[in-house]
Amino acid sequence: MKKIIITVLAIVFAITANAQYNVGTSTTTTDYFGNQETTHRNQYGQITGTSTTTTDYFGNQETTHRNQYGQVTGTSTTTTDYFGNTTTTHRDSYGNTTGTATSSTDYFGNTNTTYTDSYGRSTGSSTTSTDYFGNTTTTYRNPYGQTQGTSTTSTDYFGNRNTQQQSNNSNTSIWTW
C-alpha cells in the first residue's frame, strides 16, 4: 500500500512539474499600410493593453504600448541589419531604456533571441520555430536556461495573428511587453 501511494505521489508531482497554464492571448491585425494593432488579453479574456506598430521605409519598427486605459506604458524600437538580425530596444513611458532583445535567424528559419536588462545583464532567451503552415512556436527560458513557458502563433488568411501564451506559473506572464 505504501509503495502505491508513493508511486501515485511521484506521478502527480511529475505531471504538476510539467504543467503549463494559459496566461493570456494576443490578436494582431495589419492595415493596408502594414501598420499593426495588437490587443493583449489575460487568461480571463480581459484586455490588459494594446500595442501599435508602424514600419518606416527602411523596415525599422516603432511600437507604442498602452495599458487597458489607453495610457502609454512604453515604446519599442526594432532595427534590422544587413543580415536580417534584429535588435529591439524597450523604453518606459519616460524614455528610459529598460531592456533589449537581439534576434538572429538560422539557416532553417528558426529565430534565437537573447534578452538583456538596462544594465546589459541576461534576463533570458527564446527560440522560435515555424512549421509548414507558417505557424510559430516560441519557447521562453530564464537566464539559467530553464523553460518558463511557450507561445503559439497562427496566422489567418487575412494576415491577422492569434497568439496563445502558456506559462509554467499560473500568475506569470512571459510577454516581453
Short mmCIF file of C-alpha atoms in Angstrom, two decimals, residues 5-124:
data_model
loop_
_atom_site.label_atom_id
_atom_site.label_comp_id
_atom_site.label_asym_id
_atom_site.label_seq_id
_atom_site.Cartn_x
_atom_site.Cartn_y
_atom_site.Cartn_z
CA ILE A 5 0.88 5.82 -2.51
CA ILE A 6 4.49 6.80 -3.19
CA THR A 7 4.11 5.89 -6.87
CA VAL A 8 0.89 7.93 -7.19
CA LEU A 9 2.52 10.94 -5.49
CA ALA A 10 5.52 10.70 -7.82
CA ILE A 11 3.22 10.72 -10.86
CA VAL A 12 1.24 13.72 -9.52
CA PHE A 13 4.44 15.67 -8.88
CA ALA A 14 5.77 14.82 -12.35
CA ILE A 15 2.57 15.99 -14.02
CA THR A 16 2.44 19.18 -11.93
CA ALA A 17 6.08 19.99 -12.67
CA ASN A 18 5.39 19.96 -16.42
CA ALA A 19 2.01 21.73 -16.28
CA GLN A 20 1.55 24.90 -18.24
CA TYR A 21 -1.14 27.47 -17.64
CA ASN A 22 -2.99 29.66 -20.11
CA VAL A 23 -1.92 33.14 -19.02
CA GLY A 24 -3.05 35.26 -21.96
CA THR A 25 -3.66 35.80 -25.64
CA SER A 26 -3.00 38.48 -28.21
CA THR A 27 -4.59 39.30 -31.54
CA THR A 28 -2.75 41.31 -34.19
CA THR A 29 -4.33 42.94 -37.23
CA THR A 30 -2.44 44.62 -40.07
CA ASP A 31 -3.81 47.52 -42.09
CA TYR A 32 -3.27 48.41 -45.75
CA PHE A 33 -0.08 50.34 -44.92
CA GLY A 34 1.49 47.50 -42.93
CA ASN A 35 0.82 49.05 -39.53
CA GLN A 36 -0.09 46.55 -36.82
CA GLU A 37 -2.53 46.79 -33.93
CA THR A 38 -2.21 44.17 -31.19
CA THR A 39 -4.71 43.63 -28.39
CA HIS A 40 -3.44 41.77 -25.32
CA ARG A 41 -5.78 39.84 -23.01
CA ASN A 42 -5.23 37.95 -19.76
CA GLN A 43 -6.34 34.39 -19.09
CA TYR A 44 -9.87 35.63 -18.35
CA GLY A 45 -10.23 37.40 -21.70
CA GLN A 46 -9.95 40.88 -20.18
CA ILE A 47 -7.98 43.44 -22.19
CA THR A 48 -4.72 44.29 -20.44
CA GLY A 49 -3.29 46.58 -23.10
CA THR A 50 -2.57 47.29 -26.74
CA SER A 51 0.49 47.73 -28.94
CA THR A 52 0.58 49.80 -32.13
CA THR A 53 3.46 49.19 -34.56
CA THR A 54 4.46 51.29 -37.56
CA THR A 55 7.19 50.41 -40.06
CA ASP A 56 9.32 53.00 -41.84
CA TYR A 57 10.82 52.97 -45.31
CA PHE A 58 13.92 51.10 -44.10
CA GLY A 59 11.96 48.34 -42.35
CA ASN A 60 12.58 49.67 -38.85
CA GLN A 61 9.61 49.37 -36.49
CA GLU A 62 8.34 51.68 -33.78
CA THR A 63 5.86 50.23 -31.28
CA THR A 64 3.83 52.14 -28.70
CA HIS A 65 2.49 50.13 -25.75
CA ARG A 66 -0.62 51.19 -23.83
CA ASN A 67 -2.41 49.78 -20.82
CA GLN A 68 -6.13 48.96 -20.73
CA TYR A 69 -6.90 52.65 -20.08
CA GLY A 70 -5.04 53.85 -23.16
CA GLN A 71 -2.14 55.32 -21.21
CA VAL A 72 1.30 54.90 -22.78
CA THR A 73 3.42 52.48 -20.74
CA GLY A 74 6.42 52.33 -23.04
CA THR A 75 7.83 52.04 -26.54
CA SER A 76 9.94 49.59 -28.52
CA THR A 77 12.20 50.34 -31.47
CA THR A 78 13.29 47.48 -33.72
CA THR A 79 16.09 47.80 -36.26
CA THR A 80 17.18 45.18 -38.79
CA ASP A 81 20.74 44.82 -40.06
CA TYR A 82 22.03 43.71 -43.44
CA PHE A 83 21.89 40.03 -42.42
CA GLY A 84 18.30 40.16 -41.17
CA ASN A 85 19.22 40.18 -37.48
CA THR A 86 17.06 42.46 -35.34
CA THR A 87 17.67 44.49 -32.21
CA THR A 88 14.72 45.75 -30.19
CA THR A 89 15.19 48.43 -27.54
CA HIS A 90 12.43 48.79 -24.94
CA ARG A 91 11.80 52.07 -23.12
CA ASP A 92 9.42 53.02 -20.35
CA SER A 93 6.93 55.87 -20.57
CA TYR A 94 9.70 58.35 -19.63
CA GLY A 95 12.03 57.21 -22.41
CA ASN A 96 14.42 55.31 -20.15
CA THR A 97 15.82 52.10 -21.64
CA THR A 98 14.50 49.08 -19.75
CA GLY A 99 15.99 46.30 -21.85
CA THR A 100 16.87 44.94 -25.27
CA ALA A 101 16.15 41.85 -27.34
CA THR A 102 18.58 40.67 -30.03
CA SER A 103 17.39 38.11 -32.58
CA SER A 104 19.14 36.10 -35.26
CA THR A 105 17.65 33.60 -37.70
CA ASP A 106 19.43 30.40 -38.65
CA TYR A 107 19.56 28.53 -41.95
CA PHE A 108 16.34 26.64 -41.14
CA GLY A 109 14.33 29.77 -40.35
CA ASN A 110 14.44 29.33 -36.57
CA THR A 111 14.87 32.55 -34.61
CA ASN A 112 17.04 32.74 -31.49
CA THR A 113 16.56 35.74 -29.20
CA THR A 114 18.51 36.89 -26.17
CA TYR A 115 17.05 39.38 -23.68
CA THR A 116 19.03 41.79 -21.51
CA ASP A 117 18.03 44.37 -18.92
CA SER A 118 19.03 48.03 -18.89
CA TYR A 119 22.43 47.07 -17.44
CA GLY A 120 23.19 44.52 -20.13
CA ARG A 121 22.58 41.52 -17.87
CA SER A 122 20.89 38.47 -19.37
CA THR A 123 17.23 38.09 -18.42
CA GLY A 124 16.52 35.08 -20.62
#
